[in-house]
Amino acid sequence: MEYFNVFSGFGEVPGVPVGAVFKDRASLVEHRVHINTQWGIIGTRDRGAESVVVSGGYEDDKDYGDLIIYTGHGGRDQDTGKQVDHQSFDARGNAALVTSHVTGVPVRVIRGADAKRKNSHAPSYGYRYDGLFQVESFWQGPGQSGFRVCCYRLVKVSESTAGWDVVTDVASLPSGNVEPGRTRVTRSQIRRARALSLAVKELHDYRCQICDARLTIKGLGYAQGAHIRPVGQPHSGTDTPDNLLCLCPNCHVLFDNGEIVVNDDLTIVSSQPNRGLLRTSHDHVINLDHLRYHRDLFR
Amino acid sequence: MEYFNVFSGFGEVPGVPVGAVFKDRASLVEHRVHINTQWGIIGTRDRGAESVVVSGGYEDDKDYGDLIIYTGHGGRDQDTGKQVDHQSFDARGNAALVTSHVTGVPVRVIRGADAKRKNSHAPSYGYRYDGLFQVESFWQGPGQSGFRVCCYRLVKVSESTAGWDVVTDVASLPSGNVEPGRTRVTRSQIRRARALSLAVKELHDYRCQICDARLTIKGLGYAQGAHIRPVGQPHSGTDTPDNLLCLCPNCHVLFDNGEIVVNDDLTIVSSQPNRGLLRTSHDHVINLDHLRYHRDLFR
């Protein structure tokens, strides 16, 4: 298959404002907003995704407006749309959305009319371009059907980010910008108990519980507080000591993306060289249910 | 000296709204907003800073409203307030603001009236509580006088963050929050050419130019684009390839905080074990002026 023939470009489409409504999928293609009438996700693993269509048809999608829990493709019955098998991150579109998460390049979101009127954020007619969303995280979980589906947390980007052209010819780097401008960005964020995170880091003397690294800044320890079961929709992890780890930034990224998981006996499972056991403390006990929840997102 | 006697608490002071004006420094002390009539910075290296007073008197402070370039204490003539010597990050208040940067706990900012009317953001009378600011970065640079002064980039926090009580008794962790709420945060951010950052990372195959680490997420390389000379006020670094490095998150934190600097011959100077040379590429040439600028911020 030649996917590169179906690449239109990242970011906003010139002349298409947020809120523009199109009568059908063919019209989306014609205006280069979503360039395939069948696929829900336009993109490839190499480049990432450029656009997704949120339709009323998928039982596991959840639409909160500026936050969408979007599910991938595959495993659905062609006639009924029901989930009849597991989904895989190897599938083209599912892999593309993982790449979008890693690169940080946002995707265009188009919402389709919801015939069943269950989604109050869907348009009453046709397909509406609803702006750019960042793929904040991905995981796998059981859908309503019981089969494992690929999930993505899409969060609306307020910033106007026209011109996300991704360069593939690395022999000539883009020239960049000698005087980069500023922009105002608004987003919703979890109100964390920073005192708690500080106390956990202090208790571990800012040493990573996974790799034992201890970064310092002017002699002060530096680490990050990482939630095991993610806080926020749809995981609703708690901001409590038994759900927090003291990690270095590298292990934090790997843990949040499932490249590191921890077994019930606290052995660390990682693509990196053997890590041994998660270092814990009598004064800071980890809830094994949270470790299990985290493992299950990425198994 | 017993600094702990002069600790009042982090965050907003109950009953003191943003914009509240106080007639003099004694009144600030009385209302627990800034609990010392002489010091510009309340805080210690161990705890961090809880409040700072921005006065018109300091020649190197720069006030942009929601962004303040604040200079530390020390090296000033007691009579004239002129800078007559270098400042040091070892000084109590200067060290406290570094700690605030590392912990991420914001400081109360109080602006004093500017008799010379040079600062349009200063109140016309007395002292005004202007809210919480995050210490986004610190560095040292030559002041107007030619002496090196400690500088801090203070950025206003829109979020209400009452109750930043920092726990010091690690034997009993705070209980945290089982259902953390959400809050909306607005901030100004530099509009970066993400295509540029992606191209630089791609060119280095997502391998850290400092430590050679290569993180992966589902087989995709993960790295961060790090500016050498910082973008934004007052450094105004360019968002161009010759000012960008491909770094792992750990080296990014260390580089941004001056724990890693790079010499003209590309040898890496670090508190970490010997790192050798910065790995570069024919297709990605680093501007030595930017490396010098960065070194000079932290020498």
PDB file of C-alpha atoms in Angstrom, chain A:
ATOM      1  CA  MET A   1       0.000   0.000   0.000  1.00  0.00           C
ATOM      2  CA  GLU A   2       1.197   3.483  -0.770  1.00  0.00           C
ATOM      3  CA  TYR A   3       0.176   5.614   2.133  1.00  0.00           C
ATOM      4  CA  PHE A   4       2.178   8.647   1.088  1.00  0.00           C
ATOM      5  CA  ASN A   5      -0.321   9.337  -1.632  1.00  0.00           C
ATOM      6  CA  VAL A   6      -2.838  10.043   1.044  1.00  0.00           C
ATOM      7  CA  PHE A   7      -0.935  12.661   3.003  1.00  0.00           C
ATOM      8  CA  SER A   8      -2.402  16.126   2.918  1.00  0.00           C
ATOM      9  CA  GLY A   9      -0.616  18.004   5.716  1.00  0.00           C
ATOM     10  CA  PHE A  10      -0.702  18.691   9.431  1.00  0.00           C
ATOM     11  CA  GLY A  11      -2.504  21.459  11.215  1.00  0.00           C
ATOM     12  CA  GLU A  12      -5.175  23.845  10.100  1.00  0.00           C
ATOM     13  CA  VAL A  13      -6.365  23.800   6.519  1.00  0.00           C
ATOM     14  CA  PRO A  14      -6.183  27.299   5.020  1.00  0.00           C
ATOM     15  CA  GLY A  15      -9.673  28.656   4.471  1.00  0.00           C
ATOM     16  CA  VAL A  16     -11.347  26.176   6.826  1.00  0.00           C
ATOM     17  CA  PRO A  17     -12.239  27.831  10.152  1.00  0.00           C
ATOM     18  CA  VAL A  18     -13.007  25.890  13.302  1.00  0.00           C
ATOM     19  CA  GLY A  19     -16.735  25.161  13.243  1.00  0.00           C
ATOM     20  CA  ALA A  20     -16.996  24.736   9.449  1.00  0.00           C
ATOM     21  CA  VAL A  21     -19.647  22.131   8.549  1.00  0.00           C
ATOM     22  CA  PHE A  22     -19.420  19.790   5.540  1.00  0.00           C
ATOM     23  CA  LYS A  23     -22.371  17.869   4.198  1.00  0.00           C
ATOM     24  CA  ASP A  24     -20.646  14.501   3.824  1.00  0.00           C
ATOM     25  CA  ARG A  25     -17.334  12.621   3.880  1.00  0.00           C
ATOM     26  CA  ALA A  26     -16.744  13.346   0.188  1.00  0.00           C
ATOM     27  CA  SER A  27     -16.954  17.038   0.928  1.00  0.00           C
ATOM     28  CA  LEU A  28     -14.337  16.642   3.699  1.00  0.00           C
ATOM     29  CA  VAL A  29     -12.050  15.005   1.155  1.00  0.00           C
ATOM     30  CA  GLU A  30     -12.672  17.715  -1.414  1.00  0.00           C
ATOM     31  CA  HIS A  31     -11.673  20.432   1.078  1.00  0.00           C
ATOM     32  CA  ARG A  32      -8.588  18.448   2.228  1.00  0.00           C
ATOM     33  CA  VAL A  33      -9.870  18.314   5.817  1.00  0.00           C
ATOM     34  CA  HIS A  34      -9.991  14.507   6.031  1.00  0.00           C
ATOM     35  CA  ILE A  35      -8.803  12.939   2.817  1.00  0.00           C
ATOM     36  CA  ASN A  36     -10.364   9.501   2.806  1.00  0.00           C
ATOM     37  CA  THR A  37     -14.054   8.713   2.892  1.00  0.00           C
ATOM     38  CA  GLN A  38     -13.658   5.381   4.701  1.00  0.00           C
ATOM     39  CA  TRP A  39     -10.923   5.720   7.272  1.00  0.00           C
ATOM     40  CA  GLY A  40     -11.534   7.242  10.686  1.00  0.00           C
ATOM     41  CA  ILE A  41      -7.836   8.071  11.056  1.00  0.00           C
ATOM     42  CA  ILE A  42      -5.689   9.592   8.288  1.00  0.00           C
ATOM     43  CA  GLY A  43      -2.002   8.956   8.831  1.00  0.00           C
ATOM     44  CA  THR A  44       0.816   6.450   9.053  1.00  0.00           C
ATOM     45  CA  ARG A  45       3.160   5.211  11.727  1.00  0.00           C
ATOM     46  CA  ASP A  46       6.047   7.102  10.106  1.00  0.00           C
ATOM     47  CA  ARG A  47       4.408  10.504   9.894  1.00  0.00           C
ATOM     48  CA  GLY A  48       1.747  10.383  12.556  1.00  0.00           C
ATOM     49  CA  ALA A  49      -1.948  11.158  12.148  1.00  0.00           C
ATOM     50  CA  GLU A  50      -3.200  14.337  10.515  1.00  0.00           C
ATOM     51  CA  SER A  51      -6.954  14.004  11.137  1.00  0.00           C
ATOM     52  CA  VAL A  52      -9.565  11.847  12.806  1.00  0.00           C
ATOM     53  CA  VAL A  53     -13.327  11.627  12.482  1.00  0.00           C
ATOM     54  CA  VAL A  54     -15.313  11.133  15.670  1.00  0.00           C
ATOM     55  CA  SER A  55     -18.522   9.401  14.713  1.00  0.00           C
ATOM     56  CA  GLY A  56     -21.426   8.408  16.854  1.00  0.00           C
ATOM     57  CA  GLY A  57     -20.984   4.823  15.774  1.00  0.00           C
ATOM     58  CA  TYR A  58     -18.238   3.704  18.143  1.00  0.00           C
ATOM     59  CA  GLU A  59     -19.466   2.398  21.442  1.00  0.00           C
ATOM     60  CA  ASP A  60     -16.253   3.140  23.336  1.00  0.00           C
ATOM     61  CA  ASP A  61     -15.627   6.748  22.253  1.00  0.00           C
ATOM     62  CA  LYS A  62     -16.330   9.266  25.008  1.00  0.00           C
ATOM     63  CA  ASP A  63     -16.830  12.913  24.150  1.00  0.00           C
ATOM     64  CA  TYR A  64     -16.449  15.544  26.879  1.00  0.00           C
ATOM     65  CA  GLY A  65     -16.082  18.491  24.485  1.00  0.00           C
ATOM     66  CA  ASP A  66     -12.499  19.729  24.867  1.00  0.00           C
ATOM     67  CA  LEU A  67     -11.506  16.211  25.888  1.00  0.00           C
ATOM     68  CA  ILE A  68     -12.261  13.152  23.783  1.00  0.00           C
ATOM     69  CA  ILE A  69     -11.450   9.547  24.610  1.00  0.00           C
ATOM     70  CA  TYR A  70     -11.056   8.274  21.088  1.00  0.00           C
ATOM     71  CA  THR A  71     -10.834   4.597  20.225  1.00  0.00           C
ATOM     72  CA  GLY A  72      -8.854   3.178  17.338  1.00  0.00           C
ATOM     73  CA  HIS A  73      -9.880   0.999  14.435  1.00  0.00           C
ATOM     74  CA  GLY A  74     -10.035  -2.734  13.890  1.00  0.00           C
ATOM     75  CA  GLY A  75     -11.914  -5.604  15.422  1.00  0.00           C
ATOM     76  CA  ARG A  76     -15.348  -4.297  14.459  1.00  0.00           C
ATOM     77  CA  ASP A  77     -17.979  -6.135  12.517  1.00  0.00           C
ATOM     78  CA  GLN A  78     -18.282  -4.456   9.141  1.00  0.00           C
ATOM     79  CA  ASP A  79     -22.043  -4.627   9.135  1.00  0.00           C
ATOM     80  CA  THR A  80     -23.019  -3.830  12.693  1.00  0.00           C
ATOM     81  CA  GLY A  81     -19.977  -1.769  13.794  1.00  0.00           C
ATOM     82  CA  LYS A  82     -19.920  -3.868  16.989  1.00  0.00           C
ATOM     83  CA  GLN A  83     -16.579  -4.802  18.542  1.00  0.00           C
ATOM     84  CA  VAL A  84     -15.977  -8.487  17.831  1.00  0.00           C
ATOM     85  CA  ASP A  85     -12.185  -8.760  18.310  1.00  0.00           C
ATOM     86  CA  HIS A  86      -9.222  -7.043  19.991  1.00  0.00           C
ATOM     87  CA  GLN A  87      -7.587  -3.960  18.456  1.00  0.00           C
ATOM     88  CA  SER A  88      -3.858  -3.651  17.871  1.00  0.00           C
ATOM     89  CA  PHE A  89      -1.438  -0.714  17.993  1.00  0.00           C
ATOM     90  CA  ASP A  90       0.146  -2.230  14.890  1.00  0.00           C
ATOM     91  CA  ALA A  91      -2.851  -1.253  12.786  1.00  0.00           C
ATOM     92  CA  ARG A  92      -2.042   1.719  10.526  1.00  0.00           C
ATOM     93  CA  GLY A  93      -4.244   4.393  12.079  1.00  0.00           C
ATOM     94  CA  ASN A  94      -3.707   3.222  15.651  1.00  0.00           C
ATOM     95  CA  ALA A  95       0.068   3.334  15.140  1.00  0.00           C
ATOM     96  CA  ALA A  96      -0.262   6.799  13.566  1.00  0.00           C
ATOM     97  CA  LEU A  97      -1.958   8.199  16.667  1.00  0.00           C
ATOM     98  CA  VAL A  98       0.821   6.800  18.882  1.00  0.00           C
ATOM     99  CA  THR A  99       3.332   8.620  16.667  1.00  0.00           C
ATOM    100  CA  SER A 100       1.288  11.828  17.037  1.00  0.00           C
ATOM    101  CA  HIS A 101       1.554  11.434  20.794  1.00  0.00           C
ATOM    102  CA  VAL A 102       5.320  10.996  20.611  1.00  0.00           C
ATOM    103  CA  THR A 103       5.943  13.877  18.190  1.00  0.00           C
ATOM    104  CA  GLY A 104       3.442  16.224  19.855  1.00  0.00           C
ATOM    105  CA  VAL A 105       1.997  17.335  16.529  1.00  0.00           C
ATOM    106  CA  PRO A 106      -1.781  17.823  16.959  1.00  0.00           C
ATOM    107  CA  VAL A 107      -4.488  16.234  14.820  1.00  0.00           C
ATOM    108  CA  ARG A 108      -7.543  17.788  13.189  1.00  0.00           C
ATOM    109  CA  VAL A 109     -10.750  16.555  14.798  1.00  0.00           C
ATOM    110  CA  ILE A 110     -13.927  16.281  12.765  1.00  0.00           C
ATOM    111  CA  ARG A 111     -17.143  15.340  14.510  1.00  0.00           C
ATOM    112  CA  GLY A 112     -19.866  13.561  12.594  1.00  0.00           C
ATOM    113  CA  ALA A 113     -23.585  13.915  13.304  1.00  0.00           C
ATOM    114  CA  ASP A 114     -24.777  11.417  15.852  1.00  0.00           C
ATOM    115  CA  ALA A 115     -27.967   9.844  14.568  1.00  0.00           C
ATOM    116  CA  LYS A 116     -28.761   8.483  18.011  1.00  0.00           C
ATOM    117  CA  ARG A 117     -28.368  11.940  19.605  1.00  0.00           C
ATOM    118  CA  LYS A 118     -26.308  10.526  22.426  1.00  0.00           C
ATOM    119  CA  ASN A 119     -23.392  12.917  21.966  1.00  0.00           C
ATOM    120  CA  SER A 120     -24.304  16.511  22.808  1.00  0.00           C
ATOM    121  CA  HIS A 121     -21.017  17.720  21.271  1.00  0.00           C
ATOM    122  CA  ALA A 122     -21.801  16.275  17.845  1.00  0.00           C
ATOM    123  CA  PRO A 123     -23.276  18.501  15.117  1.00  0.00           C
ATOM    124  CA  SER A 124     -26.918  18.063  14.200  1.00  0.00           C
ATOM    125  CA  TYR A 125     -26.013  17.626  10.548  1.00  0.00           C
ATOM    126  CA  GLY A 126     -23.026  16.503   8.423  1.00  0.00           C
ATOM    127  CA  TYR A 127     -19.417  16.757   9.612  1.00  0.00           C
ATOM    128  CA  ARG A 128     -17.927  19.680  11.545  1.00  0.00           C
ATOM    129  CA  TYR A 129     -14.234  20.602  11.777  1.00  0.00           C
ATOM    130  CA  ASP A 130     -13.692  21.191  15.498  1.00  0.00           C
ATOM    131  CA  GLY A 131     -10.062  22.275  15.620  1.00  0.00           C
ATOM    132  CA  LEU A 132      -6.721  20.768  16.617  1.00  0.00           C
ATOM    133  CA  PHE A 133      -6.322  18.274  19.434  1.00  0.00           C
ATOM    134  CA  GLN A 134      -3.160  16.926  21.036  1.00  0.00           C
ATOM    135  CA  VAL A 135      -2.831  13.183  21.637  1.00  0.00           C
ATOM    136  CA  GLU A 136      -1.979  13.446  25.312  1.00  0.00           C
ATOM    137  CA  SER A 137      -1.733   9.735  26.064  1.00  0.00           C
ATOM    138  CA  PHE A 138      -2.596   6.302  24.729  1.00  0.00           C
ATOM    139  CA  TRP A 139      -3.401   2.965  26.340  1.00  0.00           C
ATOM    140  CA  GLN A 140      -5.358  -0.206  25.831  1.00  0.00           C
ATOM    141  CA  GLY A 141      -8.352  -1.225  27.843  1.00  0.00           C
ATOM    142  CA  PRO A 142     -11.383  -3.453  27.725  1.00  0.00           C
ATOM    143  CA  GLY A 143     -14.214  -1.874  25.781  1.00  0.00           C
ATOM    144  CA  GLN A 144     -17.900  -2.331  26.555  1.00  0.00           C
ATOM    145  CA  SER A 145     -17.724  -5.522  24.518  1.00  0.00           C
ATOM    146  CA  GLY A 146     -14.965  -6.960  26.688  1.00  0.00           C
ATOM    147  CA  PHE A 147     -12.438  -6.834  23.829  1.00  0.00           C
ATOM    148  CA  ARG A 148      -9.303  -4.751  24.259  1.00  0.00           C
ATOM    149  CA  VAL A 149      -9.448  -1.496  22.320  1.00  0.00           C
ATOM    150  CA  CYS A 150      -6.783   1.156  21.610  1.00  0.00           C
ATOM    151  CA  CYS A 151      -7.617   4.405  23.405  1.00  0.00           C
ATOM    152  CA  TYR A 152      -6.315   7.946  22.984  1.00  0.00           C
ATOM    153  CA  ARG A 153      -6.826  10.967  25.139  1.00  0.00           C
ATOM    154  CA  LEU A 154      -7.355  13.917  22.766  1.00  0.00           C
ATOM    155  CA  VAL A 155      -7.163  17.362  24.354  1.00  0.00           C
ATOM    156  CA  LYS A 156      -8.140  20.518  22.489  1.00  0.00           C
ATOM    157  CA  VAL A 157      -5.326  22.920  21.642  1.00  0.00           C
ATOM    158  CA  SER A 158      -6.365  26.559  21.960  1.00  0.00           C
ATOM    159  CA  GLU A 159      -3.295  27.777  20.148  1.00  0.00           C
ATOM    160  CA  SER A 160      -3.582  28.401  16.443  1.00  0.00           C
ATOM    161  CA  THR A 161      -0.949  26.195  14.891  1.00  0.00           C
ATOM    162  CA  ALA A 162      -1.259  26.665  11.177  1.00  0.00           C
ATOM    163  CA  GLY A 163       1.574  25.296   9.120  1.00  0.00           C
ATOM    164  CA  TRP A 164       2.604  22.108  10.870  1.00  0.00           C
ATOM    165  CA  ASP A 165       4.478  20.947   7.863  1.00  0.00           C
ATOM    166  CA  VAL A 166       6.704  18.092   8.899  1.00  0.00           C
ATOM    167  CA  VAL A 167      10.064  17.982   7.218  1.00  0.00           C
ATOM    168  CA  THR A 168      11.256  14.610   6.011  1.00  0.00           C
ATOM    169  CA  ASP A 169      14.372  15.683   4.113  1.00  0.00           C
ATOM    170  CA  VAL A 170      16.824  15.851   6.993  1.00  0.00           C
ATOM    171  CA  ALA A 171      19.711  16.828   4.706  1.00  0.00           C
ATOM    172  CA  SER A 172      18.326  20.344   4.763  1.00  0.00           C
ATOM    173  CA  LEU A 173      16.991  21.403   8.147  1.00  0.00           C
ATOM    174  CA  PRO A 174      14.235  24.003   8.146  1.00  0.00           C
ATOM    175  CA  SER A 175      15.609  27.456   8.853  1.00  0.00           C
ATOM    176  CA  GLY A 176      13.357  28.017  11.883  1.00  0.00           C
ATOM    177  CA  ASN A 177      12.628  31.443  13.256  1.00  0.00           C
ATOM    178  CA  VAL A 178      15.079  34.078  14.404  1.00  0.00           C
ATOM    179  CA  GLU A 179      12.428  35.932  16.402  1.00  0.00           C
ATOM    180  CA  PRO A 180       9.834  33.396  17.507  1.00  0.00           C
ATOM    181  CA  GLY A 181       6.560  35.034  18.559  1.00  0.00           C
ATOM    182  CA  ARG A 182       4.491  34.346  21.640  1.00  0.00           C
ATOM    183  CA  THR A 183       1.030  32.917  21.902  1.00  0.00           C
ATOM    184  CA  ARG A 184      -1.398  32.432  24.786  1.00  0.00           C
ATOM    185  CA  VAL A 185      -2.348  28.881  25.613  1.00  0.00           C
ATOM    186  CA  THR A 186      -5.201  27.872  27.913  1.00  0.00           C
ATOM    187  CA  ARG A 187      -5.727  24.376  29.135  1.00  0.00           C
ATOM    188  CA  SER A 188      -7.396  22.428  31.822  1.00  0.00           C
ATOM    189  CA  GLN A 189      -5.067  20.728  34.241  1.00  0.00           C
ATOM    190  CA  ILE A 190      -5.445  18.515  37.261  1.00  0.00           C
ATOM    191  CA  ARG A 191      -5.019  20.391  40.497  1.00  0.00           C
ATOM    192  CA  ARG A 192      -2.318  18.330  42.154  1.00  0.00           C
ATOM    193  CA  ALA A 193      -1.307  18.430  45.750  1.00  0.00           C
ATOM    194  CA  ARG A 194       2.207  19.720  45.164  1.00  0.00           C
ATOM    195  CA  ALA A 195       3.002  19.362  48.855  1.00  0.00           C
ATOM    196  CA  LEU A 196       2.365  15.632  48.500  1.00  0.00           C
ATOM    197  CA  SER A 197       4.615  15.256  45.489  1.00  0.00           C
ATOM    198  CA  LEU A 198       7.363  17.212  47.271  1.00  0.00           C
ATOM    199  CA  ALA A 199       7.078  15.051  50.364  1.00  0.00           C
ATOM    200  CA  VAL A 200       7.340  11.824  48.355  1.00  0.00           C
ATOM    201  CA  LYS A 201      10.391  13.147  46.489  1.00  0.00           C
ATOM    202  CA  GLU A 202      11.958  14.347  49.728  1.00  0.00           C
ATOM    203  CA  LEU A 203      11.422  10.945  51.318  1.00  0.00           C
ATOM    204  CA  HIS A 204      13.297   9.300  48.438  1.00  0.00           C
ATOM    205  CA  ASP A 205      15.967  12.007  48.527  1.00  0.00           C
ATOM    206  CA  TYR A 206      15.082  12.793  44.895  1.00  0.00           C
ATOM    207  CA  ARG A 207      16.503   9.464  43.767  1.00  0.00           C
ATOM    208  CA  CYS A 208      14.595   7.712  40.973  1.00  0.00           C
ATOM    209  CA  GLN A 209      12.712   4.694  42.354  1.00  0.00           C
ATOM    210  CA  ILE A 210      13.312   2.885  39.066  1.00  0.00           C
ATOM    211  CA  CYS A 211      16.857   3.605  37.877  1.00  0.00           C
ATOM    212  CA  ASP A 212      18.407   5.163  41.001  1.00  0.00           C
ATOM    213  CA  ALA A 213      19.519   8.275  39.102  1.00  0.00           C
ATOM    214  CA  ARG A 214      19.660  11.412  41.242  1.00  0.00           C
ATOM    215  CA  LEU A 215      19.750  14.665  39.301  1.00  0.00           C
ATOM    216  CA  THR A 216      20.894  17.797  41.071  1.00  0.00           C
ATOM    217  CA  ILE A 217      20.496  21.491  40.381  1.00  0.00           C
ATOM    218  CA  LYS A 218      22.898  23.635  42.365  1.00  0.00           C
ATOM    219  CA  GLY A 219      23.198  20.803  44.886  1.00  0.00           C
ATOM    220  CA  LEU A 220      19.428  20.378  45.296  1.00  0.00           C
ATOM    221  CA  GLY A 221      17.873  17.081  44.285  1.00  0.00           C
ATOM    222  CA  TYR A 222      15.548  17.165  41.299  1.00  0.00           C
ATOM    223  CA  ALA A 223      12.940  14.524  40.521  1.00  0.00           C
ATOM    224  CA  GLN A 224       9.353  14.334  39.314  1.00  0.00           C
ATOM    225  CA  GLY A 225       6.257  12.988  41.007  1.00  0.00           C
ATOM    226  CA  ALA A 226       4.652  10.410  38.685  1.00  0.00           C
ATOM    227  CA  HIS A 227       1.159   8.999  39.116  1.00  0.00           C
ATOM    228  CA  ILE A 228       0.875   5.247  38.644  1.00  0.00           C
ATOM    229  CA  ARG A 229      -2.807   5.069  37.738  1.00  0.00           C
ATOM    230  CA  PRO A 230      -3.238   8.262  35.700  1.00  0.00           C
ATOM    231  CA  VAL A 231      -5.270  11.079  37.230  1.00  0.00           C
ATOM    232  CA  GLY A 232      -8.045  12.596  35.141  1.00  0.00           C
ATOM    233  CA  GLN A 233     -10.644  11.061  32.840  1.00  0.00           C
ATOM    234  CA  PRO A 234     -11.163   8.214  32.271  1.00  0.00           C
ATOM    235  CA  HIS A 235      -8.699   6.608  34.703  1.00  0.00           C
ATOM    236  CA  SER A 236      -9.490   8.796  37.716  1.00  0.00           C
ATOM    237  CA  GLY A 237      -6.370   7.816  39.648  1.00  0.00           C
ATOM    238  CA  THR A 238      -5.977   9.323  43.086  1.00  0.00           C
ATOM    239  CA  ASP A 239      -3.458  12.002  44.012  1.00  0.00           C
ATOM    240  CA  THR A 240      -2.337  10.044  47.064  1.00  0.00           C
ATOM    241  CA  PRO A 241       1.050   8.686  48.227  1.00  0.00           C
ATOM    242  CA  ASP A 242       0.226   5.075  47.322  1.00  0.00           C
ATOM    243  CA  ASN A 243      -0.300   6.179  43.698  1.00  0.00           C
ATOM    244  CA  LEU A 244       2.839   8.328  43.389  1.00  0.00           C
ATOM    245  CA  LEU A 245       6.400   7.492  42.428  1.00  0.00           C
ATOM    246  CA  CYS A 246       9.542   9.614  42.640  1.00  0.00           C
ATOM    247  CA  LEU A 247      11.096   9.299  39.170  1.00  0.00           C
ATOM    248  CA  CYS A 248      13.775  10.946  37.044  1.00  0.00           C
ATOM    249  CA  PRO A 249      12.388  12.635  33.904  1.00  0.00           C
ATOM    250  CA  ASN A 250      13.564   9.779  31.628  1.00  0.00           C
ATOM    251  CA  CYS A 251      11.900   7.035  33.655  1.00  0.00           C
ATOM    252  CA  HIS A 252       8.804   9.240  34.006  1.00  0.00           C
ATOM    253  CA  VAL A 253       8.367   9.406  30.217  1.00  0.00           C
ATOM    254  CA  LEU A 254       8.962   5.650  29.872  1.00  0.00           C
ATOM    255  CA  PHE A 255       6.597   4.797  32.725  1.00  0.00           C
ATOM    256  CA  ASP A 256       3.801   7.072  31.473  1.00  0.00           C
ATOM    257  CA  ASN A 257       4.005   5.396  28.075  1.00  0.00           C
ATOM    258  CA  GLY A 258       4.088   1.826  29.328  1.00  0.00           C
ATOM    259  CA  GLU A 259       7.714   1.183  28.327  1.00  0.00           C
ATOM    260  CA  ILE A 260       8.261   0.451  31.993  1.00  0.00           C
ATOM    261  CA  VAL A 261       5.730  -1.461  34.081  1.00  0.00           C
ATOM    262  CA  VAL A 262       6.092  -2.961  37.552  1.00  0.00           C
ATOM    263  CA  ASN A 263       4.940  -6.428  38.625  1.00  0.00           C
ATOM    264  CA  ASP A 264       3.218  -7.268  41.912  1.00  0.00           C
ATOM    265  CA  ASP A 265       6.560  -8.488  43.307  1.00  0.00           C
ATOM    266  CA  LEU A 266       7.985  -5.040  42.370  1.00  0.00           C
ATOM    267  CA  THR A 267      10.220  -6.371  39.580  1.00  0.00           C
ATOM    268  CA  ILE A 268      10.595  -3.786  36.866  1.00  0.00           C
ATOM    269  CA  VAL A 269       9.731  -4.807  33.320  1.00  0.00           C
ATOM    270  CA  SER A 270      11.411  -2.558  30.793  1.00  0.00           C
ATOM    271  CA  SER A 271      12.827  -2.521  27.294  1.00  0.00           C
ATOM    272  CA  GLN A 272      15.929  -0.975  28.916  1.00  0.00           C
ATOM    273  CA  PRO A 273      18.660  -3.107  30.555  1.00  0.00           C
ATOM    274  CA  ASN A 274      17.571  -5.098  33.602  1.00  0.00           C
ATOM    275  CA  ARG A 275      16.337  -2.721  36.267  1.00  0.00           C
ATOM    276  CA  GLY A 276      15.783  -5.055  39.209  1.00  0.00           C
ATOM    277  CA  LEU A 277      13.210  -4.027  41.792  1.00  0.00           C
ATOM    278  CA  LEU A 278      11.238  -0.856  42.310  1.00  0.00           C
ATOM    279  CA  ARG A 279      12.863   0.787  45.339  1.00  0.00           C
ATOM    280  CA  THR A 280      10.247   1.405  48.011  1.00  0.00           C
ATOM    281  CA  SER A 281      10.239   2.555  51.619  1.00  0.00           C
ATOM    282  CA  HIS A 282       8.440   1.591  54.806  1.00  0.00           C
ATOM    283  CA  ASP A 283       7.099   5.115  54.882  1.00  0.00           C
ATOM    284  CA  HIS A 284       5.857   5.048  51.328  1.00  0.00           C
ATOM    285  CA  VAL A 285       3.873   1.972  50.415  1.00  0.00           C
ATOM    286  CA  ILE A 286       2.650   1.505  46.838  1.00  0.00           C
ATOM    287  CA  ASN A 287      -0.838   0.184  46.184  1.00  0.00           C
ATOM    288  CA  LEU A 288      -0.505  -2.957  44.059  1.00  0.00           C
ATOM    289  CA  ASP A 289      -3.937  -2.325  42.535  1.00  0.00           C
ATOM    290  CA  HIS A 290      -2.551   0.849  40.969  1.00  0.00           C
ATOM    291  CA  LEU A 291       0.464  -1.035  39.579  1.00  0.00           C
ATOM    292  CA  ARG A 292      -1.923  -3.616  38.118  1.00  0.00           C
ATOM    293  CA  TYR A 293      -4.119  -0.921  36.595  1.00  0.00           C
ATOM    294  CA  HIS A 294      -1.054   0.659  34.984  1.00  0.00           C
ATOM    295  CA  ARG A 295       0.237  -2.690  33.651  1.00  0.00           C
ATOM    296  CA  ASP A 296      -3.138  -3.464  32.205  1.00  0.00           C
ATOM    297  CA  LEU A 297      -3.115  -0.249  30.167  1.00  0.00           C
ATOM    298  CA  PHE A 298      -0.059  -1.407  28.252  1.00  0.00           C
ATOM    299  CA  ARG A 299       0.084  -5.225  28.371  1.00  0.00           C
TER     300      ARG A 299
END
